CSV table of C-alpha atoms in Angstrom, one decimal:
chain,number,residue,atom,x,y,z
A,580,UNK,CA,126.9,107.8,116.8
A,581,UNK,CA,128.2,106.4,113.7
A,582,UNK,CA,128.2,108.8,110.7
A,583,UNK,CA,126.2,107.5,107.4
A,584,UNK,CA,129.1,108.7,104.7
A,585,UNK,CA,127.3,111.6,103.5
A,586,UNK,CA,128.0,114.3,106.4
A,587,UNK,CA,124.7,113.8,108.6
A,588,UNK,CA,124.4,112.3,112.1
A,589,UNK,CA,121.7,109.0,110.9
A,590,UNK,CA,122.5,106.3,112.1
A,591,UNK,CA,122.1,103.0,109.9
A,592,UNK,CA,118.6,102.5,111.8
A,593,UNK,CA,117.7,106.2,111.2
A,594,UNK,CA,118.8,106.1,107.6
A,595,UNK,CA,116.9,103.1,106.8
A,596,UNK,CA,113.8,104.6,108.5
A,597,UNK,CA,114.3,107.8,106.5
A,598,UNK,CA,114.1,105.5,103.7
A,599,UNK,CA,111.0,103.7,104.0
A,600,UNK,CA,108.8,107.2,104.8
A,601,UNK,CA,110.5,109.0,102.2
A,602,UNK,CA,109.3,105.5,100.1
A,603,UNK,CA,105.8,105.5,101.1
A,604,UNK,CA,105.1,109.5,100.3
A,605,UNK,CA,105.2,108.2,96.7
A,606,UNK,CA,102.5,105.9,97.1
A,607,UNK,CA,100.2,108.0,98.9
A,608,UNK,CA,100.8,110.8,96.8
A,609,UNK,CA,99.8,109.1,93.8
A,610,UNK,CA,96.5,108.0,95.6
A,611,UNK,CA,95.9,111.4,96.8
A,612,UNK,CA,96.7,112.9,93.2
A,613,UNK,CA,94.2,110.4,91.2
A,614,UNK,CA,91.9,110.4,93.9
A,615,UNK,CA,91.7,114.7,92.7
A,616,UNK,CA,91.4,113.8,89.9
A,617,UNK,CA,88.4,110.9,90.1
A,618,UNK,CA,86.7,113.8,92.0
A,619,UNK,CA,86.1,115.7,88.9
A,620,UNK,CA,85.3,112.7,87.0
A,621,UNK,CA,83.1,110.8,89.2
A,622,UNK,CA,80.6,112.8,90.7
A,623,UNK,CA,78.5,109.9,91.3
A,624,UNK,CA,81.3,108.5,94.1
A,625,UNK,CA,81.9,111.9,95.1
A,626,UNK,CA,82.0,111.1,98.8
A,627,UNK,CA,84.3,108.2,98.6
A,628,UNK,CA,86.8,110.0,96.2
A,629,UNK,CA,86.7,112.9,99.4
A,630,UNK,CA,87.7,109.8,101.6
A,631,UNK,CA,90.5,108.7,99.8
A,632,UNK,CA,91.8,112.0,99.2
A,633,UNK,CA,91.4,112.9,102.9
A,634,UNK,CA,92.7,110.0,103.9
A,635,UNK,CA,95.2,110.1,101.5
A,636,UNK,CA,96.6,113.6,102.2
A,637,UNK,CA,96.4,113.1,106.2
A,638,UNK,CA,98.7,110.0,106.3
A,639,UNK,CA,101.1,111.7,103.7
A,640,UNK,CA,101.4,114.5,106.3
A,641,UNK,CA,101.7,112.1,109.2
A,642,UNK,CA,104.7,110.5,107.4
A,643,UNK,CA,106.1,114.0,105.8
A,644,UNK,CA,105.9,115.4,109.4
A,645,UNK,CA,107.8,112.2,110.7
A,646,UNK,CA,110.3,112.3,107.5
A,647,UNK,CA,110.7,116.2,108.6
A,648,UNK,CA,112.0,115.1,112.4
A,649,UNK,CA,114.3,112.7,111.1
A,650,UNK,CA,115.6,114.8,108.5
A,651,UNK,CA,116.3,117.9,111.5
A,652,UNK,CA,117.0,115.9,114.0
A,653,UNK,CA,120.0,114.2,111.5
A,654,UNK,CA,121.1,117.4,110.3
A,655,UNK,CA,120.2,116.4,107.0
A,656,UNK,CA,117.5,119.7,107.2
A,657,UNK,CA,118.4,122.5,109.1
A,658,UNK,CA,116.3,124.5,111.3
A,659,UNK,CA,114.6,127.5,109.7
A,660,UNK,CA,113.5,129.6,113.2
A,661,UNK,CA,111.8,132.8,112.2
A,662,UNK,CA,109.1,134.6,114.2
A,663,UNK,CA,105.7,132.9,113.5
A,664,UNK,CA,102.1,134.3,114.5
A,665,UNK,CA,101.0,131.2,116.3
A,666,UNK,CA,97.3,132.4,115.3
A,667,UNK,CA,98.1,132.4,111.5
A,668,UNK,CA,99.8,129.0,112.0
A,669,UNK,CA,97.2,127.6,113.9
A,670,UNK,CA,94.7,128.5,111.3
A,671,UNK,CA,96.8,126.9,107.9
A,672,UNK,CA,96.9,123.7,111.1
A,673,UNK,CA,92.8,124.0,111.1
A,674,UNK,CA,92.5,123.7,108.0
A,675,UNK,CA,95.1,121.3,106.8
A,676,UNK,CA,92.8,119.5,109.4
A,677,UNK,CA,89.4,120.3,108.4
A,678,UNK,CA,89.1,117.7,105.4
A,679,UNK,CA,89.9,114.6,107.6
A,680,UNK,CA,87.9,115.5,110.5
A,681,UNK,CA,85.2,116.5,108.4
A,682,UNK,CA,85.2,112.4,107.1
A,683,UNK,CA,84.6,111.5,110.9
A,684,UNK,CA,82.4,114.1,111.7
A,685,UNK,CA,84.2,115.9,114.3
A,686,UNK,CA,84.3,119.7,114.2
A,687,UNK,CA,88.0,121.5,114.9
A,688,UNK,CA,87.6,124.6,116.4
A,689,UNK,CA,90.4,127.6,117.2
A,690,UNK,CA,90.8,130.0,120.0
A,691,UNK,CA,93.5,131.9,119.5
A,692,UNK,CA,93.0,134.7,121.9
A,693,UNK,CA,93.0,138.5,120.6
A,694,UNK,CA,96.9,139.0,121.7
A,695,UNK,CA,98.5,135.9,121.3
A,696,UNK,CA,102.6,136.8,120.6
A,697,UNK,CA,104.8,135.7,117.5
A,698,UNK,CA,106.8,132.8,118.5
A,699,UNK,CA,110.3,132.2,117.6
A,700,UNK,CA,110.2,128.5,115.6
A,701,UNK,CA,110.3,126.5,112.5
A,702,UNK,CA,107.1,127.1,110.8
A,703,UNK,CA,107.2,123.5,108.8
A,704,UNK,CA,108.1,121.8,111.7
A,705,UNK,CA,105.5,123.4,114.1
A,706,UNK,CA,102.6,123.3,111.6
A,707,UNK,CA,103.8,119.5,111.2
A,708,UNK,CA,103.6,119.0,114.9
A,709,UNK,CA,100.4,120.4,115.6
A,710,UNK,CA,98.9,118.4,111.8
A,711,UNK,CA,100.7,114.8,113.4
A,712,UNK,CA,99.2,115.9,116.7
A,713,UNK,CA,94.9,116.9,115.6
A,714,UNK,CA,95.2,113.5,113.4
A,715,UNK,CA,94.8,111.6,116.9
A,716,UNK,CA,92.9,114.2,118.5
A,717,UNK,CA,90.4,113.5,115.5
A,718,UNK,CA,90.9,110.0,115.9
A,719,UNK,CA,90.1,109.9,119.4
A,720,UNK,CA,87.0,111.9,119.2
A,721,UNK,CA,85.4,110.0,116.3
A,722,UNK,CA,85.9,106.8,118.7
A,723,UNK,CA,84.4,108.4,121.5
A,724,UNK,CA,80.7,108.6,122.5
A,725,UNK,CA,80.5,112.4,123.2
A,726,UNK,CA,82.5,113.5,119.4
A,727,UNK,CA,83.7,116.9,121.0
A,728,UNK,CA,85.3,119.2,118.9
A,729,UNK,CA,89.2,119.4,118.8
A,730,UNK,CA,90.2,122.9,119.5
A,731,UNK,CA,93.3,124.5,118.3
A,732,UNK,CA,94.4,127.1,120.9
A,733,UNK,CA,97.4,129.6,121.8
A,734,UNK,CA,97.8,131.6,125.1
A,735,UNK,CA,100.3,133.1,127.1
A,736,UNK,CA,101.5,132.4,130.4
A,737,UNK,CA,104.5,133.3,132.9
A,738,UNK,CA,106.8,131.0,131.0
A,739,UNK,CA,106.2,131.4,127.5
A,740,UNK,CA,103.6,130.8,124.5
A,741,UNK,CA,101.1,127.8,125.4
A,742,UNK,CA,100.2,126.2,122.0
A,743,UNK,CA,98.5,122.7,121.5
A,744,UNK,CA,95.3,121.0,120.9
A,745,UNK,CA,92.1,120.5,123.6
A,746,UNK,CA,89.7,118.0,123.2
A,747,UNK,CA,88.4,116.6,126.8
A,748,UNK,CA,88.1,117.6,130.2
A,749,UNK,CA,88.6,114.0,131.8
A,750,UNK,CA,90.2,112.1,129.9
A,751,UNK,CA,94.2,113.3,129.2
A,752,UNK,CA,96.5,113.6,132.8
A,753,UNK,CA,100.1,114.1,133.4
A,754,UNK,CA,100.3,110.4,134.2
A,755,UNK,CA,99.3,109.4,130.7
A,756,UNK,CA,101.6,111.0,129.2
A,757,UNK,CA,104.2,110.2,131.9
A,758,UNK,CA,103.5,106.6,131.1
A,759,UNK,CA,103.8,107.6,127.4
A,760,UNK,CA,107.3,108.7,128.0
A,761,UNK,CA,108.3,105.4,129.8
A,762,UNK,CA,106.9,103.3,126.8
A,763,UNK,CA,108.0,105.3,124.0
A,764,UNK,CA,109.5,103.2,121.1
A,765,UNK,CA,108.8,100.0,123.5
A,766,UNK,CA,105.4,99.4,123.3
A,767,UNK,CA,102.2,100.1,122.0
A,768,UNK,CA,100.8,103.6,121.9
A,769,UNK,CA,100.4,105.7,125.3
A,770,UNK,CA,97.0,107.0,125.0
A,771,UNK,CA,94.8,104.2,125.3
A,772,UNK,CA,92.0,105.6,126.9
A,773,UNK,CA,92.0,107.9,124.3
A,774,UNK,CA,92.3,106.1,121.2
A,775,UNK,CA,92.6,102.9,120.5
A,776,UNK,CA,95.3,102.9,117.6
A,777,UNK,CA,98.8,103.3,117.2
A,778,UNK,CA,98.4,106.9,117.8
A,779,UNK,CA,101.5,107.4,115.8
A,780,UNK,CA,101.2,111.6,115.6
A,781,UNK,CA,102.1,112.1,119.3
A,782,UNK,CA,105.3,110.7,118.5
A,783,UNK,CA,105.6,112.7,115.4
A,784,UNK,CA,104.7,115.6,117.0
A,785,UNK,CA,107.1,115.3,120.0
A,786,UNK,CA,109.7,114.7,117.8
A,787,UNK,CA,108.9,117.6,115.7
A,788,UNK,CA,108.8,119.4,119.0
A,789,UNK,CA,111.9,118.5,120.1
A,790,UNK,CA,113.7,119.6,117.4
A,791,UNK,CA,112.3,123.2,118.7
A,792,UNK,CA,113.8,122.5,122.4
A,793,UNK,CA,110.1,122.0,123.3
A,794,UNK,CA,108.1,118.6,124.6
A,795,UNK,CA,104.5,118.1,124.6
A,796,UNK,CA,103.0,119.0,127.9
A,797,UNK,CA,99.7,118.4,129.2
A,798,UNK,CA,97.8,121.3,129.6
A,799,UNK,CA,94.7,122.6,130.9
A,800,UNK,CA,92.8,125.6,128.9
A,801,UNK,CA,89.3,127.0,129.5
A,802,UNK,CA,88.4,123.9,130.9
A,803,UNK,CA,89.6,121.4,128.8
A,804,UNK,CA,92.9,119.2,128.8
A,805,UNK,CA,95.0,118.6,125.9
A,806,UNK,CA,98.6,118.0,124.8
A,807,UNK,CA,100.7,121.3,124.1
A,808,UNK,CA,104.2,123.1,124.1
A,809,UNK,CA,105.4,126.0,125.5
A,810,UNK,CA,107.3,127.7,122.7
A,811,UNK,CA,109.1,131.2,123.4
A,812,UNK,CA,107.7,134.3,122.0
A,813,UNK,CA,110.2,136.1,119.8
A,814,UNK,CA,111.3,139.3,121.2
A,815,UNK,CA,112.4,140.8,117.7
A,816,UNK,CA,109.6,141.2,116.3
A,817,UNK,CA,107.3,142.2,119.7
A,818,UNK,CA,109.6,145.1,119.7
A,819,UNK,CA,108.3,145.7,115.9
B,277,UNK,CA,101.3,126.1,75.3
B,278,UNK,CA,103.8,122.8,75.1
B,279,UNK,CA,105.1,121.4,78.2
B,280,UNK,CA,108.0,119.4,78.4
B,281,UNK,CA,107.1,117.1,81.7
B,282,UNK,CA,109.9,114.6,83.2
B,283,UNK,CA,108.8,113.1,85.8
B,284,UNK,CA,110.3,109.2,86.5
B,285,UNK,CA,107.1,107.8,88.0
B,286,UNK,CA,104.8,106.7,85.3
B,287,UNK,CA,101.6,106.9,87.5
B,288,UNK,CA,102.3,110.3,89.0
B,289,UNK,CA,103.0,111.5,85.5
B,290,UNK,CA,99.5,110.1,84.5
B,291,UNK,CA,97.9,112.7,86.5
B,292,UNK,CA,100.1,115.4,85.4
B,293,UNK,CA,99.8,114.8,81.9
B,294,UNK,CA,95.9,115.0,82.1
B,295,UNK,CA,95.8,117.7,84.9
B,296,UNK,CA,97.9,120.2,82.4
B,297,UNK,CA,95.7,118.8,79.0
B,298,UNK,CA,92.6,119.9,80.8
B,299,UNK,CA,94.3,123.2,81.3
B,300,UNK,CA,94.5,123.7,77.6
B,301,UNK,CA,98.3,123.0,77.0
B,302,UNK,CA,99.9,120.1,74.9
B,303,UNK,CA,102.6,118.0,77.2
B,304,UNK,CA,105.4,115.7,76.1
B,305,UNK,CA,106.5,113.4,78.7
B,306,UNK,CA,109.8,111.3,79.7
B,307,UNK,CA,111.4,109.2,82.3
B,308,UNK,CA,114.6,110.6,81.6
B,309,UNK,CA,116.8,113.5,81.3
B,310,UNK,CA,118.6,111.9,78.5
B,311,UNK,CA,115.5,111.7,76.2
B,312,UNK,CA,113.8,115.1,77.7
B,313,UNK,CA,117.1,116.4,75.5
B,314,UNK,CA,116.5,115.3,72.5
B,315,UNK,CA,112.0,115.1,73.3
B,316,UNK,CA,112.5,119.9,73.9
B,317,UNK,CA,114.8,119.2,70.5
B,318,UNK,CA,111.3,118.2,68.5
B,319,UNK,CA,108.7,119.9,70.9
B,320,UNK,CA,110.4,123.6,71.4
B,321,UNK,CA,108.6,123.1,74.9
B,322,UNK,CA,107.5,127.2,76.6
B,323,UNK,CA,107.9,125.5,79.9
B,324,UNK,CA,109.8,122.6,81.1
B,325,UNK,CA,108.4,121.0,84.3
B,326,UNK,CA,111.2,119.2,86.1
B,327,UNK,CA,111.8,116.4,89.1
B,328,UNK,CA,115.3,116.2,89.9
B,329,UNK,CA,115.7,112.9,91.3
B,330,UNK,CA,115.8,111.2,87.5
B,331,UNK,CA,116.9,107.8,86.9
B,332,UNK,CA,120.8,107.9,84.8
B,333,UNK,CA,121.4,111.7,84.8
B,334,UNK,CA,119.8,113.8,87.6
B,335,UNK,CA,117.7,117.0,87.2
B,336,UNK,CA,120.9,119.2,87.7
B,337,UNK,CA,122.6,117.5,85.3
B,338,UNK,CA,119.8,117.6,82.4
B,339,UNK,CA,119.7,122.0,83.4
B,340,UNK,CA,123.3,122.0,82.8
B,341,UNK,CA,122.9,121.0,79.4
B,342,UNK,CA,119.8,122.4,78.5
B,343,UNK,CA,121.0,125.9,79.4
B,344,UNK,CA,124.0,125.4,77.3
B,345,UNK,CA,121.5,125.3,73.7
B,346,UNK,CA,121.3,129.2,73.1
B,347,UNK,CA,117.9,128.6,72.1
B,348,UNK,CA,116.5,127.2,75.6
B,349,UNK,CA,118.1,130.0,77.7
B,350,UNK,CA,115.4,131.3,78.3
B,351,UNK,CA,112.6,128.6,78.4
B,352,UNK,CA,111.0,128.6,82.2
B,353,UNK,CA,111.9,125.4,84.4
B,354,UNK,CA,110.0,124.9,86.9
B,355,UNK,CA,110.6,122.3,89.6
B,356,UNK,CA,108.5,119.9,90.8
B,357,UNK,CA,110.4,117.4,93.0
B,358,UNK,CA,110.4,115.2,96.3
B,359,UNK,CA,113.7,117.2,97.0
B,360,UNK,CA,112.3,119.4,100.5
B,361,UNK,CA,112.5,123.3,99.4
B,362,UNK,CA,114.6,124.2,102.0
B,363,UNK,CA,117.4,121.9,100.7
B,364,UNK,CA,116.7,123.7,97.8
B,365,UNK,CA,117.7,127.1,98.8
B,366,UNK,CA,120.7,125.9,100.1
B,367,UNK,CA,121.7,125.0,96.3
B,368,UNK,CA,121.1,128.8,95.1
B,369,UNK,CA,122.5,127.6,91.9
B,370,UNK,CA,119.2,126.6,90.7
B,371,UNK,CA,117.9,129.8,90.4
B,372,UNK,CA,120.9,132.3,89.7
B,373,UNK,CA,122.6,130.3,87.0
B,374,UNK,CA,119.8,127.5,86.1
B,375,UNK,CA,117.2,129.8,85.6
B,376,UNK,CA,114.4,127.7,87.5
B,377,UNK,CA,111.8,129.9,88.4
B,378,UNK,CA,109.6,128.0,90.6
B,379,UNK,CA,110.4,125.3,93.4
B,380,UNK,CA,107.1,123.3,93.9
B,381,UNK,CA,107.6,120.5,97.0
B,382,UNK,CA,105.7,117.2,95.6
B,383,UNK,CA,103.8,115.9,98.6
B,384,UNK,CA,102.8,120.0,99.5
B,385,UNK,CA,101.7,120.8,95.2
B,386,UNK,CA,97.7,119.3,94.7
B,387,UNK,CA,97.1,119.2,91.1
B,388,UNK,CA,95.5,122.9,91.3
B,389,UNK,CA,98.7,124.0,92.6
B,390,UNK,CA,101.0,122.9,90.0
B,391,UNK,CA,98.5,124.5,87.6
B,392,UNK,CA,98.4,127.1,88.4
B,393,UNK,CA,102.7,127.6,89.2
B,394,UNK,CA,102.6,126.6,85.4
B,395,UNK,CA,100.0,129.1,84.4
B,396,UNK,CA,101.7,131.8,86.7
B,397,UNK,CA,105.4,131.1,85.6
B,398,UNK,CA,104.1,131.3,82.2
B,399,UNK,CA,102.5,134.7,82.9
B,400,UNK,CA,105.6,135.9,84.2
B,401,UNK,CA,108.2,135.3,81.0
B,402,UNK,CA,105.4,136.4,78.4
């Protein structure tokens, strides 16, 4: 891999990526910025000043969490692992989320379990993940007839932490994300049946993930599928 | 209170300016940390608010000098930047010898948040 001159491991494709996302936060910053302000000063378009700013904010995260893998993957950030409650994490996720499902009227829900056990991981990098990741969970159920809710959940099991999002229990199988892995950076999104855009925040999010020697997963939870990762519980702070 | 805001994009700044105004303070605002000297020279700004990716001189650059007036040693500086925190705290200059007391991340800071980092670093050097 050919070093970029300043010490990190970007390649000129990389860099010029990094570029461009860290080019468009500016943009949709300053639309999310005036857009809170217009909401104090136009009550009368309340709802569409909501939209924009939902809208706004979402994608900024989508490309922030996609800046954030580059930027960690490049050595340009470096990793920050600290022991995390999932729950907490999943709840600052929900609610990150709230404002942009709320604009497709799709409820996200979180089941966290009464013992679920600090993780050792970034918390930016997770919370980014699991943001990228309920953007196309959202997505998907605003397209789909049935609009269940997306559900952030964490449980144990035998090899670790289980945290990710559920939102259907037909529609996500190992083979579509199988086939998501053979396409990746080839072709258009893996997820079809699921959503019919670029679906852009599973790619985030398993890059994110990565980052954390973790992958998405599918996974199966009180009877619904969705995509999560197992993340290993951090052993210095159970002992606390 | 008088802010001293320098922040390079005009837009952004737009919606700092009348974020801080509705708060009750007065701002003065440039593009540039050349100007930001000599604009704190005529304003006496209480709290400087500060990106540090700045066209000509950067933000480090424009703390090196401004620290070096005796009279603006001890005006708080509070960042408000693109530059990702944790970069930041890799650079602990900024805080032992620069004297910024507040790291705000851009796309992370609504309006209410940088607010309110104003009001609170103001409550904290009164």
């Amino acid at each position: 891999m050919r070093q970029v001159g300043d010490g990190t491991r970007l390649n000129s494709q990389e860099r010029l990526f990094l570029s461009l996302a860290e080019q468009l936060t500016r943009p949709l910053l300053t639309v999310s910025h005036l857009s809170e302000l217009a909401v104090a000063d136009d009550p009368a378009a309340l709802a569409h000043w909501q939209t924009v700013r939902a809208i706004a904010d979402s994608s900024l995260q989508l490309v922030e969490g996609y800046t954030l893998s580059l930027r960690v993957h490049g050595k340009v950030t470096p990793l920050n692992l600290e022991p995390i409650t999932i729950s907490a994490l999943l709840y600052d996720t929900a609610e990150l989320l709230a404002p942009f499902a709320r604009q497709y009227g799709v409820d996200v829900e979180l089941d966290t379990g009464p013992r679920a056990q600090p993780v050792l991981a970034d918390r930016a990098v997770l919370q980014a993940a699991f943001g990228s990741l309920g953007q196309v969970f959202v997505t998907a159920q605003a397209e789909s007839e049935e609009r269940l809710p997306v559900r952030l959940s964490a449980h144990r099991s035998r090899h670790g932490v289980v945290a990710g999002l559920y939102c259907s229990s037909t529609q996500l199988g190992v083979d579509s994300l199988r086939r998501a892995r053979a396409i990746q950076g080839q072709a258009r999104q893996p997820l079809q049946h699921l959503v019919g855009g670029p679906a852009a925040g599973v790619f985030v999010a398993d890059s994110l993930l990565q980052t954390l020697a973790a992958h998405l997963h599918v996974a199966r939870y009180h009877n619904l599928t969705g995509l999560a990762a197992t993340l290993q519980p951090s052993q210095q702070l159970h002992l606390v | 209170m008088h802010i001293l805001l320098i922040e390079p994009d005009r837009l952004e700044a737009r919606a700092y300016v009348t974020v801080l105004e509705r708060a009750g303070h007065t701002v003065a605002h440039t593009t540039m940390a050349q100007s930001a000297v000599h604009l704190a020279d005529e304003r006496m700004p209480d709290v400087v608010v500060l990106e540090l990716q700045l066209p000509g001189h950067n933000g480090v650059e424009f703390l090196y000098e401004f620290r070096s007036y005796p009279e603006w040693q001890d005006v708080p500086v509070l960042l408000h930047t693109f530059v990702p925190p944790r970069e930041l705290t890799q650079t602990p200059i900024l805080q032992t010898e620069l004297g910024v007391q507040r790291m705000l991340y851009k796309p992370a800071t609504t309006l209410v948040d940088l607010c309110s980092a104003v009001q609170a670093v103001m409550l904290a050097t009164s």
